[in-house]
Coordinates of C-alpha atoms and ligand atoms in Angstrom, one line a residue:
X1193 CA 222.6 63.5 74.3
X1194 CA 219.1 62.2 75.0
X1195 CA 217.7 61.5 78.1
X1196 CA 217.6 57.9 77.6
X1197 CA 221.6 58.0 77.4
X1198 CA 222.2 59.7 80.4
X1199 CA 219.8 57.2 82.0
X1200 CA 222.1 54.8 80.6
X1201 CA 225.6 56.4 82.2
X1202 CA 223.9 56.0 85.6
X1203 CA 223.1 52.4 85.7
X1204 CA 223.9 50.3 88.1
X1205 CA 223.7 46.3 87.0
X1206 CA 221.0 45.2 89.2
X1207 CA 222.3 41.5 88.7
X1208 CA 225.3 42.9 90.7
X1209 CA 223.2 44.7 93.4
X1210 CA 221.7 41.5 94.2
X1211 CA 224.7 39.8 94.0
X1212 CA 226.4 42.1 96.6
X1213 CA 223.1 42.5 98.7
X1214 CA 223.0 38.8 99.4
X1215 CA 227.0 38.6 100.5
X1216 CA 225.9 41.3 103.2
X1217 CA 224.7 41.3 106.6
X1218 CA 221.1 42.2 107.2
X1219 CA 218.7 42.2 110.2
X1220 CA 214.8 43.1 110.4
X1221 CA 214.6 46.3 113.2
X1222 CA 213.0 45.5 116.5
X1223 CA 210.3 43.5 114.8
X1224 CA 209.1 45.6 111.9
X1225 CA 209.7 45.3 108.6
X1226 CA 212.4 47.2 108.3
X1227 CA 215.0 45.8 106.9
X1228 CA 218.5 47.3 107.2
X1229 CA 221.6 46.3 105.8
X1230 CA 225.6 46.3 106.6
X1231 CA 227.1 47.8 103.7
X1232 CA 230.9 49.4 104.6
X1233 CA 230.3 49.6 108.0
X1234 CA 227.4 51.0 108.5
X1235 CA 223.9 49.5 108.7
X1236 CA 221.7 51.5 105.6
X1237 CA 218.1 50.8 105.2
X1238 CA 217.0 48.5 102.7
X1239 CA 213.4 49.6 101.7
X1240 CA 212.9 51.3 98.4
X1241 CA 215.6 50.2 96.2
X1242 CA 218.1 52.6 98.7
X1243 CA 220.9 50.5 98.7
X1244 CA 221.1 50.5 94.5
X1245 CA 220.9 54.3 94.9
X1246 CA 223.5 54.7 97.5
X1247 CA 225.7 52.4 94.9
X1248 CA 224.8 54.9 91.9
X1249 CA 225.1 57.9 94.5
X1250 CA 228.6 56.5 95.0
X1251 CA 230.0 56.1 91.7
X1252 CA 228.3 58.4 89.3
X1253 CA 228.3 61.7 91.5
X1254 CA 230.4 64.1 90.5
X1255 CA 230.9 67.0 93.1
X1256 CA 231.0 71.0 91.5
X1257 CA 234.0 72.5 93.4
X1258 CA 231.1 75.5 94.1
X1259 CA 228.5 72.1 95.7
X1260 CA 227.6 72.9 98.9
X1261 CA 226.7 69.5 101.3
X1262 CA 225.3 68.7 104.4
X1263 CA 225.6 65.4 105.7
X1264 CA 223.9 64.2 108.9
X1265 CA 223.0 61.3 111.1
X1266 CA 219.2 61.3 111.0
X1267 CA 217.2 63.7 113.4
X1268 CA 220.5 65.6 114.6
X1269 CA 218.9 68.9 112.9
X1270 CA 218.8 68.0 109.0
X1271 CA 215.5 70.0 108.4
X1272 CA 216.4 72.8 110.2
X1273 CA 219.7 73.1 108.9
X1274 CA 218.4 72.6 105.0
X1275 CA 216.0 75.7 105.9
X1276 CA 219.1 77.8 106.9
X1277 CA 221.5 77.1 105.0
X1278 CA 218.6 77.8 101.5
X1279 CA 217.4 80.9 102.9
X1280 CA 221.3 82.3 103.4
X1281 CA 222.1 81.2 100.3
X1282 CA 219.1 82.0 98.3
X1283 CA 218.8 85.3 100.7
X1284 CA 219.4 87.9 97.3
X1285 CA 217.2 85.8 95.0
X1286 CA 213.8 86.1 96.3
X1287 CA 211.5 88.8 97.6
X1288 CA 210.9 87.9 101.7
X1289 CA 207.1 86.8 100.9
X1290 CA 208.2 84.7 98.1
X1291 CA 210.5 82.6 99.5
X1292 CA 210.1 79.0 98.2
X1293 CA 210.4 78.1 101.8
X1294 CA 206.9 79.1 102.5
X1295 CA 205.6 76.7 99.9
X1296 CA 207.8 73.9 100.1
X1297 CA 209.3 71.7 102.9
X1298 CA 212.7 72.0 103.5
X1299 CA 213.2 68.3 101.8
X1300 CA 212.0 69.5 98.6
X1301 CA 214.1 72.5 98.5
X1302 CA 217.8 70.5 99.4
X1303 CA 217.4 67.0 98.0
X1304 CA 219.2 63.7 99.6
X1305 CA 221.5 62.3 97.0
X1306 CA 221.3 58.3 97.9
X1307 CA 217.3 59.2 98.0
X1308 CA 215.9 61.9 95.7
X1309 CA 218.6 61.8 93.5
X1310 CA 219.6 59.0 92.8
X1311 CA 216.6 56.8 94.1
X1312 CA 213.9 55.5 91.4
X1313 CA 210.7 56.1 93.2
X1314 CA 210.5 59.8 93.8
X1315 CA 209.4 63.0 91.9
X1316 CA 212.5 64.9 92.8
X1317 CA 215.3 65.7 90.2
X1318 CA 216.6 62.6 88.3
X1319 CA 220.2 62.6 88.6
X1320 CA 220.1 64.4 84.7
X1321 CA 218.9 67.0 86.6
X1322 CA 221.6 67.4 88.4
X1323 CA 223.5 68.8 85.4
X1324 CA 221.0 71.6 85.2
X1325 CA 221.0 72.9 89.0
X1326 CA 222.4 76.3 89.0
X1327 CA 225.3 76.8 91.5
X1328 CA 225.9 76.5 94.5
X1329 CA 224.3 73.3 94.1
X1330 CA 222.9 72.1 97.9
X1331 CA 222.8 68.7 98.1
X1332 CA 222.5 66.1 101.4
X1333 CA 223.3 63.1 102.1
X1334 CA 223.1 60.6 105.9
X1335 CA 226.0 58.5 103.9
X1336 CA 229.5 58.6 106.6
X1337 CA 232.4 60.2 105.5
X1338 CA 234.0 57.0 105.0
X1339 CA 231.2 55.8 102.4
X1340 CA 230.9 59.7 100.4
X1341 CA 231.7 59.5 96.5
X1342 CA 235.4 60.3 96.0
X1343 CA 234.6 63.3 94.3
X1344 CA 233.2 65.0 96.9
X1345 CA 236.6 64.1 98.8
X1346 CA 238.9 65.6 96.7
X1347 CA 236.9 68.6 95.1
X1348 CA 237.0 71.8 97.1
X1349 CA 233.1 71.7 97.3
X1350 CA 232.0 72.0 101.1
X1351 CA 230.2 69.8 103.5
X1352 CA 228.4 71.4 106.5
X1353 CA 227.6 68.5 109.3
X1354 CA 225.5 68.8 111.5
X1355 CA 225.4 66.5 115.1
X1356 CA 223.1 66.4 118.3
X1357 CA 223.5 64.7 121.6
X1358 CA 222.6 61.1 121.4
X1359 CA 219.8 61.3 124.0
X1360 CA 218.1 63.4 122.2
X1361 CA 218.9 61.9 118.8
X1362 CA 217.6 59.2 120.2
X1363 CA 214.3 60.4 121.4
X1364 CA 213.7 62.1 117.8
X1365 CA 214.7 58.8 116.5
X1366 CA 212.3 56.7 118.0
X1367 CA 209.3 59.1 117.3
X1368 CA 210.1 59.3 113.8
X1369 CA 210.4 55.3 113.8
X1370 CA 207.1 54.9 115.1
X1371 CA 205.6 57.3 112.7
X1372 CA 207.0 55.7 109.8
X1373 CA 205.8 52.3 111.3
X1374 CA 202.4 53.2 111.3
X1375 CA 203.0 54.8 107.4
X1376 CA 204.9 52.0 106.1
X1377 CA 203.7 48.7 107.7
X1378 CA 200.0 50.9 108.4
X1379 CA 200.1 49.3 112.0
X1380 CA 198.0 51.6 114.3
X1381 CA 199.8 50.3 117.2
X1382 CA 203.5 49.8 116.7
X1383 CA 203.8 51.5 119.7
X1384 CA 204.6 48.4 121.7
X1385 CA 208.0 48.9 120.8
X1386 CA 209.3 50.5 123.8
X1387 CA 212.0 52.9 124.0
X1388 CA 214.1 51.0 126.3
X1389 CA 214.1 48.3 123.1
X1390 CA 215.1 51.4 120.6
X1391 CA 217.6 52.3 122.6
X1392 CA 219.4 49.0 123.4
X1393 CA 219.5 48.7 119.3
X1394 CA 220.6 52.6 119.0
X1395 CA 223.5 51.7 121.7
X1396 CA 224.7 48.5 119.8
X1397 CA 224.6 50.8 116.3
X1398 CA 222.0 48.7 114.8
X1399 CA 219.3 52.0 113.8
X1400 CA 219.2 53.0 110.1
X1401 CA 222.8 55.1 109.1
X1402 CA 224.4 53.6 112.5
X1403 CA 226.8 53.1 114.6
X1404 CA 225.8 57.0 115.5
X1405 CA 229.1 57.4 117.4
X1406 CA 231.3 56.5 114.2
X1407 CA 229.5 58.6 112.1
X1408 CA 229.6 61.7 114.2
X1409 CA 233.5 61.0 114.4
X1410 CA 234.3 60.1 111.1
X1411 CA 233.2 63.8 110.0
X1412 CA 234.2 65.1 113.4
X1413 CA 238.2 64.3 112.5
X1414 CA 237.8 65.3 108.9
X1415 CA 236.6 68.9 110.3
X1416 CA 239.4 69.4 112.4
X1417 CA 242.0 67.6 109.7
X1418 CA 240.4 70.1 106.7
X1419 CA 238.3 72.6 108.7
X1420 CA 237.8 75.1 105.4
X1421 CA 236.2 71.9 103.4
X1422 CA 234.1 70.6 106.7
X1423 CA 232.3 73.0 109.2
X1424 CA 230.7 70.7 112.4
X1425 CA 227.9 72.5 114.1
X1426 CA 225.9 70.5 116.8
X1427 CA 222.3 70.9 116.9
X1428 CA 223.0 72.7 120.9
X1429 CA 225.0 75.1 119.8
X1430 CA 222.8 76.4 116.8
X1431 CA 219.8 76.5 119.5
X1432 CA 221.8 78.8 122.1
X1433 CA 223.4 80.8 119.9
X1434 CA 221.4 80.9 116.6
X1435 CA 222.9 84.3 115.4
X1436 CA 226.3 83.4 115.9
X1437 CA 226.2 80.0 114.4
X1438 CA 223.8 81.5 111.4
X1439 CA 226.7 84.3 110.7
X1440 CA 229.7 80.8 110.8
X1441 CA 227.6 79.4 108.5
X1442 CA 227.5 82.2 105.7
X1443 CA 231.0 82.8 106.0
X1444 CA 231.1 79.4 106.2
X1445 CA 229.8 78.9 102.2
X1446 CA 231.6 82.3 101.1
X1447 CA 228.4 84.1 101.9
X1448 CA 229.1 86.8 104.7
X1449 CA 226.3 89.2 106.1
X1450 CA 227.3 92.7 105.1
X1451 CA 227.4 95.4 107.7
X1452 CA 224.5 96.8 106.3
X1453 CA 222.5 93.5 106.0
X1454 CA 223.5 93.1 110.1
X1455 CA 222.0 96.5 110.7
X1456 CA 219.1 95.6 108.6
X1457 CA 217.8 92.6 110.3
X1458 CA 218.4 89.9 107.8
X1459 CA 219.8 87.5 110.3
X1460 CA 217.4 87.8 112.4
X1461 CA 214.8 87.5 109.4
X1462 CA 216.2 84.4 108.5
X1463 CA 216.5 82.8 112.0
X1464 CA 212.8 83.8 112.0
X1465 CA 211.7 82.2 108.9
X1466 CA 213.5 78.6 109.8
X1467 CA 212.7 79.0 113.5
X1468 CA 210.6 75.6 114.0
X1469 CA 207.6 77.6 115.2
X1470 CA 207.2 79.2 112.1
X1471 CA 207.8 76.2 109.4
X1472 CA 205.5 74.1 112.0
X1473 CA 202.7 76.2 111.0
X1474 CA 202.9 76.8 107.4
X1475 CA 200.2 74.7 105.7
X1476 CA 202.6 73.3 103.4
X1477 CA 204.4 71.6 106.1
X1478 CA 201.3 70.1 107.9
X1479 CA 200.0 67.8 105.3
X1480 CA 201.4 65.6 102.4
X1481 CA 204.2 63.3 102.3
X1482 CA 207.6 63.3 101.6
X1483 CA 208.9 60.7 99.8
X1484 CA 205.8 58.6 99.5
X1485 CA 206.3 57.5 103.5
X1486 CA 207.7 59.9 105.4
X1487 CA 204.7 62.6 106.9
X1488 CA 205.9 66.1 106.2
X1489 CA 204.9 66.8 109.9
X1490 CA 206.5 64.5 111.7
X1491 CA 210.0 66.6 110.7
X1492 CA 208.9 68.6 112.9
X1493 CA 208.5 67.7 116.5
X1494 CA 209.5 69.3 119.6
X1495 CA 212.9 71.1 118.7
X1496 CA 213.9 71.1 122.1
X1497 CA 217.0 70.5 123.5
X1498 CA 216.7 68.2 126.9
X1499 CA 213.7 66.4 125.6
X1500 CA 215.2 63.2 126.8
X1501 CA 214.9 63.9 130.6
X1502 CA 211.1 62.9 129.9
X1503 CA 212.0 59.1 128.4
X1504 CA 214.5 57.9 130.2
X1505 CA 215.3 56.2 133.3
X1506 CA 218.8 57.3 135.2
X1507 CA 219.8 53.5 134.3
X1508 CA 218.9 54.3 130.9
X1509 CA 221.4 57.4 131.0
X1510 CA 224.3 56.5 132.5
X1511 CA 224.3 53.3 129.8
X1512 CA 224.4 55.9 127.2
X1513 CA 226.6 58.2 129.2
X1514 CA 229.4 55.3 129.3
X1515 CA 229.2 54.3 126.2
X1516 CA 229.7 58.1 124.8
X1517 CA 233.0 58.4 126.9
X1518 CA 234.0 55.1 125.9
X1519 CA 233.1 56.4 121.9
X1520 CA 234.8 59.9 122.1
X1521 CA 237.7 59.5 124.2
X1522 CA 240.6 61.0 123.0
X1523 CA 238.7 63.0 120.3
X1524 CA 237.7 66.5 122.5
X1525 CA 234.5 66.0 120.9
X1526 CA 231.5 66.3 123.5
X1527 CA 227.9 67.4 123.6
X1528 CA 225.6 69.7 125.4
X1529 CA 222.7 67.6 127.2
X1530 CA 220.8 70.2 128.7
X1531 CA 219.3 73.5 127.2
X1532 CA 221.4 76.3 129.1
X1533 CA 218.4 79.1 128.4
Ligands
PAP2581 P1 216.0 63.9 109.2 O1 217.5 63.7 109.4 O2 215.2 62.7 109.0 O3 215.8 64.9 108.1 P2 216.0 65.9 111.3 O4 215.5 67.1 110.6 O5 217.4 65.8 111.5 O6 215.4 64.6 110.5 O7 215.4 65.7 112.7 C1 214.1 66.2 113.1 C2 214.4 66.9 114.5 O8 214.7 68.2 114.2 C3 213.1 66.9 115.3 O9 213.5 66.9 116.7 P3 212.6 66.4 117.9 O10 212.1 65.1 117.5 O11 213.5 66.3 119.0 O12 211.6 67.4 118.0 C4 212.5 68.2 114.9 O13 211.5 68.7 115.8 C5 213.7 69.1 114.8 N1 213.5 70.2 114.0 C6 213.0 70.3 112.7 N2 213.0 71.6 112.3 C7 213.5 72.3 113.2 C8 213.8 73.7 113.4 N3 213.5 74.6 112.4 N4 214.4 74.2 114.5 C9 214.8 73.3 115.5 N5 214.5 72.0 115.4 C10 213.9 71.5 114.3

């Protein structure tokens, strides 16, 4: 098969795209030109061809049994958890000083199906490719459960989620917003978009991948329902207990530390090398781009949990507090706000 035919397998009639794009709600974000777009739910970005890819994402993936997944609301810990999760599984493959971790960003290393995959404007695998990846293939997506390829339902490959408190999700959010801003609309001064504003749109679920409450809880109940095919971490937990949650996660993907590893120090090595302080600082992560937009830096920020008692108001809080109880009740889902080191 050439690779003009497989090209072929994967399309998606853009006749059709339009066709549904136009019988679907949109609305520009806070004044920029970013565009999202209400497709099963959940409002997806429209800027780079992303809702075609999430379409050929949907129907043309087909999930390994061995695929390993995480899937995440945006800035709940994506980055970090990429790191972790290639270094424990890649932990036998390469010596420690040439781990591809020190040369690539995280993104490069654990592509986003709807985006690198399956997008047309990036450098990362074509979906071809995809064929060729040795297993475990690690793979990500920010699609909800509700919207994920029915493969990756029914297989018995694995999705790891990850989840942070919506204050700080919130605060990372509007960062990275105003980041991309400057990239993508190369406005200097897009800071006049307050975060009260980003907020009042975060709350009402209108922020790219939103509502964040039904996201979290669609892959919340799946974890509890099926909790060998879905492990939930929160971004809080991983930051107090690093170890611990480091050691879930292995056994997690079928990948247990050995005794002798433990004694060794391999956990702690690889806690080390995906510590933010430490990927903050290689060169590759503090220059380039990823995806033609998105600043390799900007990934990484503060890594702090708490950041929000600097941005907002006690008004600001207990709007975000009510609507959380209102959003998890009955679910015995809840998050950390505070650091507790
Ligand atoms: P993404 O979903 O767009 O990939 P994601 O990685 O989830 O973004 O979010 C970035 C956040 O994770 C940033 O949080 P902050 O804005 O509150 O600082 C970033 O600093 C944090 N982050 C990135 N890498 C790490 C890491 N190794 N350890 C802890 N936090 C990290």
């Amino acid at each position: 098969m050439t690779e003009n035919q497989r090209e072929e397998e994967i399309h998606v009639d853009e006749e059709e795209v339009q066709h549904l794009m136009q019988s679907l709600p949109k609305i520009t974000l806070l004044n920029s030109k970013l565009e999202l777009v209400n497709y099963q739910g959940f409002w997806h970005p429209h800027i780079l061809n992303y809702f075609k890819s999430t379409l050929m994402f949907q129907r043309h993936f087909h999930a390994r049994n061995t695929d390993i997944i995480i899937a995440s609301f945006p800035k709940t810990g994506t980055t970090w958890l990429k790191s972790l999760l290639f270094a424990v599984v890649n932990r036998f493959r390469y010596p420690k000083n040439q781990n591809p971790l020190l040369k690539h960003h995280p993104h490069e290393l654990v592509f986003r199906l709807e985006v690198d995959v399956y997008g047309d404007a990036f450098e990362y695998p074509r979906p071809h490719h995809l064929n060729e990846l040795p297993s475990p293939r690690l793979l990500h997506t920010h699609l909800p459960y509700t919207s994920l390829p029915e493969s990756i339902k029914t297989s018995a490959c694995r999705i790891l989620y990850i989840s942070r408190n919506p204050l700080d999700t919130i605060v990372s959010s509007y960062y990275f917003f105003l980041e991309y801003m400057k990239n993508i609309q190369g406005d200097q001064d897009f800071n006049h978009v307050t975060i009260e504003e980003f907020c009042e749109d975060f709350c009402a679920g209108r922020t790219a991948h939103g509502p964040f409450f039904e996201h979290v809880v669609g892959y919340w109940k799946q974890s509890l329902e099926r909790p060998d095919k879905v492990l939930f971490l929160k971004y809080e937990d991983l930051k107090d207990d690093t170890r611990f949650y480091v050691k879930k996660l292995a056994e997690f993907v079928g990948m247990p530390f050995s005794s002798k590893e433990e004694s060794e120090g391999v956990v702690e090595e690889i806690i080390e090398l995906c510590s933010i302080k430490n990927l903050k600082e290689l060169e590759v992560n503090k220059s380039g781009v990823i995806n033609k937009f998105f600043e390799k830096k900007s990934y990484f920020r503060k890594g702090e949990v708490g950041d929000w008692t600097h941005h907002f108001t006690p008004s600001m809080v207990e709007r975000i507090n009510n609507l959380m109880q209102d959003k998890l009740e009955g679910t015995a889902l809840s998050f950390k706000m505070l650091s507790s080191q």
